[in-house]
Amino acid sequence: MAGRTARPERGGATRELILATAERLYAEHGVHAVSNRQISEAAGQGNSAAVGYHFGTKADLVRAIARKHADQMEELRMWMVADAAGSTDVRDWVACLVRPFIRHLAAQGSPTWYARFRAQVMADPALYQITIEESLPSPSLRLLVDGLNRCISDLPPEVREARWAMARHVIVHMCVERERALAEGTPTLQPSWDDLAASLIDAIVGLWLAPVTHRS
C-alpha cells in the first residue's frame, strides 16, 4: 500500500517543483525565451519531456501557474469583499482589489517572482487572455467589480474600462519594482509590502475619482 501512495505524492511534488521553476524562469527571462526543456533541466528532472508530461503545452503551464495563484488570492479576497458588501466608498473596493494581491506576494517569502511573471504575461495578448479566463470564475472578483462600478457609475463606460486597465497595470508594475528590488538586494520605494499597498490604494482611489476630460 505504501508503494502505491508514494507515486502520486512524488508526482504532485514534481508538478509543484516544475510550476515554481517555470514561474521563476518566465519572470526572469520572459515566457517565450524559456523552453520546456530548460524548465525540466532547471527543475532537476532527468527526463527533458517532464514539463510536457505533467502539463502539456506552454500555454497549459502558464494556465496552471495562473490558476494556482488565483485560487490562493481568492481565499484572501473573499473575506475582504464580504466585509465591504454594501459600501459606497471607492476606497473600500480599491482595498479589495489591491490588498489580496499584495498580501499574497508578501506571504510567498523572498524572493518572489509572481509579479514579474504577471508582467511578462500581460505583454502577450494570448497568454494574458489565459489569466483572464482563470480569473473569470472568481465569485469575489465579480462582487468586487460590481461593487466598485456602482461607486463610479457616473463615469462613461469607456472611461471606466480604461481606468480598470490602468489600475491593473499600476498594481502589477509597482509590485514588480518592489519584487525585483528585494530579489536584487537594492533599496525599495516603501519599507514594507503593507506600505506599498497603502500607497497603491491612495493612488488608485485618485485614479478612479479623477475628472474626465470631454473631447468634442
Tab-separated table of C-alpha atoms in Angstrom:
chain	number	residue	atom	x	y	z
A	1	MET	CA	0.000	0.000	0.000
A	2	ALA	CA	2.814	2.421	0.860
A	3	GLY	CA	4.358	1.902	-2.567
A	4	ARG	CA	1.036	2.705	-4.228
A	5	THR	CA	0.644	6.050	-2.447
A	6	ALA	CA	4.250	7.145	-2.868
A	7	ARG	CA	3.995	7.598	-6.635
A	8	PRO	CA	1.118	10.117	-6.614
A	9	GLU	CA	2.868	12.032	-3.837
A	10	ARG	CA	6.090	12.144	-5.860
A	11	GLY	CA	4.111	13.183	-8.931
A	12	GLY	CA	2.495	16.048	-7.007
A	13	ALA	CA	5.852	17.207	-5.676
A	14	THR	CA	7.301	17.106	-9.187
A	15	ARG	CA	4.420	19.191	-10.551
A	16	GLU	CA	4.894	21.801	-7.827
A	17	LEU	CA	8.632	21.940	-8.474
A	18	ILE	CA	8.063	22.415	-12.200
A	19	LEU	CA	5.467	25.140	-11.554
A	20	ALA	CA	7.805	27.055	-9.242
A	21	THR	CA	10.740	26.692	-11.630
A	22	ALA	CA	8.727	27.782	-14.654
A	23	GLU	CA	7.359	30.813	-12.813
A	24	ARG	CA	10.882	31.903	-11.843
A	25	LEU	CA	12.360	31.413	-15.309
A	26	TYR	CA	9.427	33.090	-17.045
A	27	ALA	CA	9.675	36.028	-14.629
A	28	GLU	CA	13.405	36.455	-15.136
A	29	HIS	CA	13.705	35.811	-18.880
A	30	GLY	CA	10.248	36.063	-20.467
A	31	VAL	CA	7.822	33.306	-21.346
A	32	HIS	CA	8.871	32.870	-24.951
A	33	ALA	CA	12.593	32.903	-24.152
A	34	VAL	CA	12.324	29.777	-21.973
A	35	SER	CA	11.787	26.286	-23.386
A	36	ASN	CA	10.126	23.355	-21.665
A	37	ARG	CA	13.473	21.567	-21.841
A	38	GLN	CA	15.167	24.399	-19.916
A	39	ILE	CA	12.454	24.243	-17.257
A	40	SER	CA	12.860	20.470	-16.915
A	41	GLU	CA	16.630	20.787	-16.536
A	42	ALA	CA	16.397	23.664	-14.038
A	43	ALA	CA	13.886	21.628	-12.025
A	44	GLY	CA	16.364	18.741	-11.873
A	45	GLN	CA	14.268	16.407	-13.989
A	46	GLY	CA	16.281	13.787	-15.836
A	47	ASN	CA	13.549	13.500	-18.448
A	48	SER	CA	13.614	16.584	-20.679
A	49	ALA	CA	9.961	15.960	-21.568
A	50	ALA	CA	8.816	16.204	-17.938
A	51	VAL	CA	7.035	19.534	-18.453
A	52	GLY	CA	5.032	18.205	-21.369
A	53	TYR	CA	4.220	15.011	-19.485
A	54	HIS	CA	2.841	16.841	-16.436
A	55	PHE	CA	1.271	19.924	-18.066
A	56	GLY	CA	1.141	19.687	-21.857
A	57	THR	CA	1.879	22.850	-23.841
A	58	LYS	CA	3.489	26.080	-22.681
A	59	ALA	CA	0.041	27.682	-22.622
A	60	ASP	CA	-1.160	24.884	-20.329
A	61	LEU	CA	1.768	25.533	-17.997
A	62	VAL	CA	1.045	29.276	-17.900
A	63	ARG	CA	-2.587	28.447	-17.133
A	64	ALA	CA	-1.554	26.156	-14.260
A	65	ILE	CA	0.637	28.873	-12.721
A	66	ALA	CA	-2.148	31.451	-13.065
A	67	ARG	CA	-4.713	29.058	-11.558
A	68	LYS	CA	-2.547	28.253	-8.548
A	69	HIS	CA	-2.152	31.907	-7.630
A	70	ALA	CA	-5.772	32.790	-8.472
A	71	ASP	CA	-7.029	30.094	-6.095
A	72	GLN	CA	-4.816	31.364	-3.273
A	73	MET	CA	-5.815	35.006	-3.804
A	74	GLU	CA	-9.494	34.060	-3.924
A	75	GLU	CA	-9.316	32.976	-0.300
A	76	LEU	CA	-7.782	36.310	0.708
A	77	ARG	CA	-10.235	38.366	-1.352
A	78	MET	CA	-13.445	36.639	-0.233
A	79	TRP	CA	-13.406	37.893	3.346
A	80	MET	CA	-12.475	41.433	2.279
A	81	VAL	CA	-15.307	41.587	-0.254
A	82	ALA	CA	-17.752	40.239	2.326
A	83	ASP	CA	-16.655	42.971	4.730
A	84	ALA	CA	-17.089	45.661	2.058
A	85	ALA	CA	-20.557	44.475	0.987
A	86	GLY	CA	-22.924	47.425	0.551
A	87	SER	CA	-20.192	50.054	0.822
A	88	THR	CA	-20.431	53.156	-1.369
A	89	ASP	CA	-16.840	54.188	-0.590
A	90	VAL	CA	-14.464	53.727	-3.536
A	91	ARG	CA	-11.579	53.196	-1.114
A	92	ASP	CA	-13.175	50.081	0.379
A	93	TRP	CA	-13.418	48.412	-3.020
A	94	VAL	CA	-9.971	49.530	-4.154
A	95	ALA	CA	-8.566	47.936	-0.992
A	96	CYS	CA	-10.271	44.679	-2.047
A	97	LEU	CA	-8.501	44.998	-5.396
A	98	VAL	CA	-5.040	45.818	-4.032
A	99	ARG	CA	-4.543	44.050	-0.714
A	100	PRO	CA	-5.169	40.400	-1.717
A	101	PHE	CA	-2.515	40.653	-4.443
A	102	ILE	CA	-0.039	42.366	-2.098
A	103	ARG	CA	-0.677	40.022	0.816
A	104	HIS	CA	-0.337	37.026	-1.466
A	105	LEU	CA	3.088	38.238	-2.587
A	106	ALA	CA	4.145	39.010	0.983
A	107	ALA	CA	3.149	35.501	2.081
A	108	GLN	CA	5.455	33.927	-0.533
A	109	GLY	CA	8.594	34.991	1.339
A	110	SER	CA	11.550	36.427	-0.540
A	111	PRO	CA	12.395	36.386	-3.319
A	112	THR	CA	9.102	36.152	-5.176
A	113	TRP	CA	8.509	36.006	-8.921
A	114	TYR	CA	4.757	36.177	-9.403
A	115	ALA	CA	4.517	39.941	-10.067
A	116	ARG	CA	7.244	39.688	-12.712
A	117	PHE	CA	5.549	36.614	-14.171
A	118	ARG	CA	2.283	38.570	-14.405
A	119	ALA	CA	4.054	41.474	-16.094
A	120	GLN	CA	5.608	39.152	-18.681
A	121	VAL	CA	2.253	37.518	-19.396
A	122	MET	CA	0.423	40.856	-19.620
A	123	ALA	CA	2.695	41.815	-22.521
A	124	ASP	CA	1.416	38.875	-24.596
A	125	PRO	CA	-2.269	39.118	-25.639
A	126	ALA	CA	-2.781	35.352	-25.987
A	127	LEU	CA	-1.159	34.483	-22.668
A	128	TYR	CA	-2.861	37.381	-20.905
A	129	GLN	CA	-6.204	36.046	-22.107
A	130	ILE	CA	-5.392	32.806	-20.302
A	131	THR	CA	-5.003	34.645	-16.995
A	132	ILE	CA	-8.271	36.496	-17.633
A	133	GLU	CA	-10.039	33.187	-18.224
A	134	GLU	CA	-8.640	31.830	-14.954
A	135	SER	CA	-9.992	34.833	-13.033
A	136	LEU	CA	-13.486	34.796	-14.563
A	137	PRO	CA	-14.869	32.034	-12.285
A	138	SER	CA	-13.869	34.053	-9.187
A	139	PRO	CA	-17.021	34.932	-7.179
A	140	SER	CA	-15.162	37.521	-5.106
A	141	LEU	CA	-13.769	39.289	-8.171
A	142	ARG	CA	-17.219	39.582	-9.722
A	143	LEU	CA	-18.562	41.077	-6.479
A	144	LEU	CA	-15.576	43.455	-6.326
A	145	VAL	CA	-16.126	44.679	-9.900
A	146	ASP	CA	-19.852	45.170	-9.292
A	147	GLY	CA	-19.234	46.992	-6.006
A	148	LEU	CA	-16.660	49.382	-7.438
A	149	ASN	CA	-18.632	50.001	-10.625
A	150	ARG	CA	-21.646	51.034	-8.536
A	151	CYS	CA	-19.467	53.642	-6.824
A	152	ILE	CA	-18.331	55.179	-10.109
A	153	SER	CA	-21.497	54.647	-12.168
A	154	ASP	CA	-21.348	58.274	-13.356
A	155	LEU	CA	-18.191	57.543	-15.366
A	156	PRO	CA	-18.759	56.778	-19.065
A	157	PRO	CA	-18.297	53.046	-19.789
A	158	GLU	CA	-15.229	53.600	-21.975
A	159	VAL	CA	-13.563	55.686	-19.234
A	160	ARG	CA	-14.383	53.042	-16.647
A	161	GLU	CA	-12.859	50.323	-18.829
A	162	ALA	CA	-9.690	52.364	-19.400
A	163	ARG	CA	-9.269	53.047	-15.688
A	164	TRP	CA	-9.700	49.371	-14.825
A	165	ALA	CA	-6.808	48.659	-17.217
A	166	MET	CA	-4.726	51.471	-15.679
A	167	ALA	CA	-5.358	50.149	-12.176
A	168	ARG	CA	-4.279	46.613	-13.143
A	169	HIS	CA	-1.052	47.876	-14.688
A	170	VAL	CA	-0.216	50.177	-11.776
A	171	ILE	CA	-0.686	47.365	-9.247
A	172	VAL	CA	1.350	44.788	-11.155
A	173	HIS	CA	4.212	47.043	-12.182
A	174	MET	CA	4.642	48.692	-8.793
A	175	CYS	CA	4.815	45.192	-7.310
A	176	VAL	CA	7.391	44.306	-9.964
A	177	GLU	CA	9.533	47.229	-8.792
A	178	ARG	CA	9.471	46.011	-5.184
A	179	GLU	CA	9.811	42.336	-6.055
A	180	ARG	CA	12.875	42.970	-8.216
A	181	ALA	CA	14.485	45.232	-5.634
A	182	LEU	CA	14.033	42.606	-2.901
A	183	ALA	CA	15.438	39.889	-5.164
A	184	GLU	CA	18.479	42.023	-6.042
A	185	GLY	CA	19.016	43.442	-2.558
A	186	THR	CA	18.582	47.050	-3.688
A	187	PRO	CA	16.574	49.812	-1.927
A	188	THR	CA	12.781	49.669	-2.182
A	189	LEU	CA	10.428	52.624	-2.555
A	190	GLN	CA	8.411	51.563	0.514
A	191	PRO	CA	9.684	49.856	3.664
A	192	SER	CA	7.123	47.040	3.568
A	193	TRP	CA	4.540	45.332	1.364
A	194	ASP	CA	1.826	46.840	3.565
A	195	ASP	CA	3.213	50.329	2.952
A	196	LEU	CA	3.143	49.648	-0.777
A	197	ALA	CA	-0.488	48.532	-0.503
A	198	ALA	CA	-1.450	51.752	1.288
A	199	SER	CA	0.358	53.852	-1.325
A	200	LEU	CA	-1.315	51.985	-4.188
A	201	ILE	CA	-4.761	52.348	-2.640
A	202	ASP	CA	-4.258	56.125	-2.317
A	203	ALA	CA	-3.108	56.401	-5.936
A	204	ILE	CA	-5.826	54.195	-7.427
A	205	VAL	CA	-8.603	55.930	-5.481
A	206	GLY	CA	-7.295	59.147	-7.025
A	207	LEU	CA	-7.298	57.473	-10.437
A	208	TRP	CA	-10.946	56.469	-10.139
A	209	LEU	CA	-12.073	59.858	-8.811
A	210	ALA	CA	-10.065	61.945	-11.288
A	211	PRO	CA	-12.075	64.282	-13.538
A	212	VAL	CA	-12.848	63.272	-17.090
A	213	THR	CA	-11.790	65.487	-19.992
A	214	HIS	CA	-14.620	65.506	-22.506
A	215	ARG	CA	-13.447	65.844	-26.087
A	216	SER	CA	-15.721	67.027	-28.852
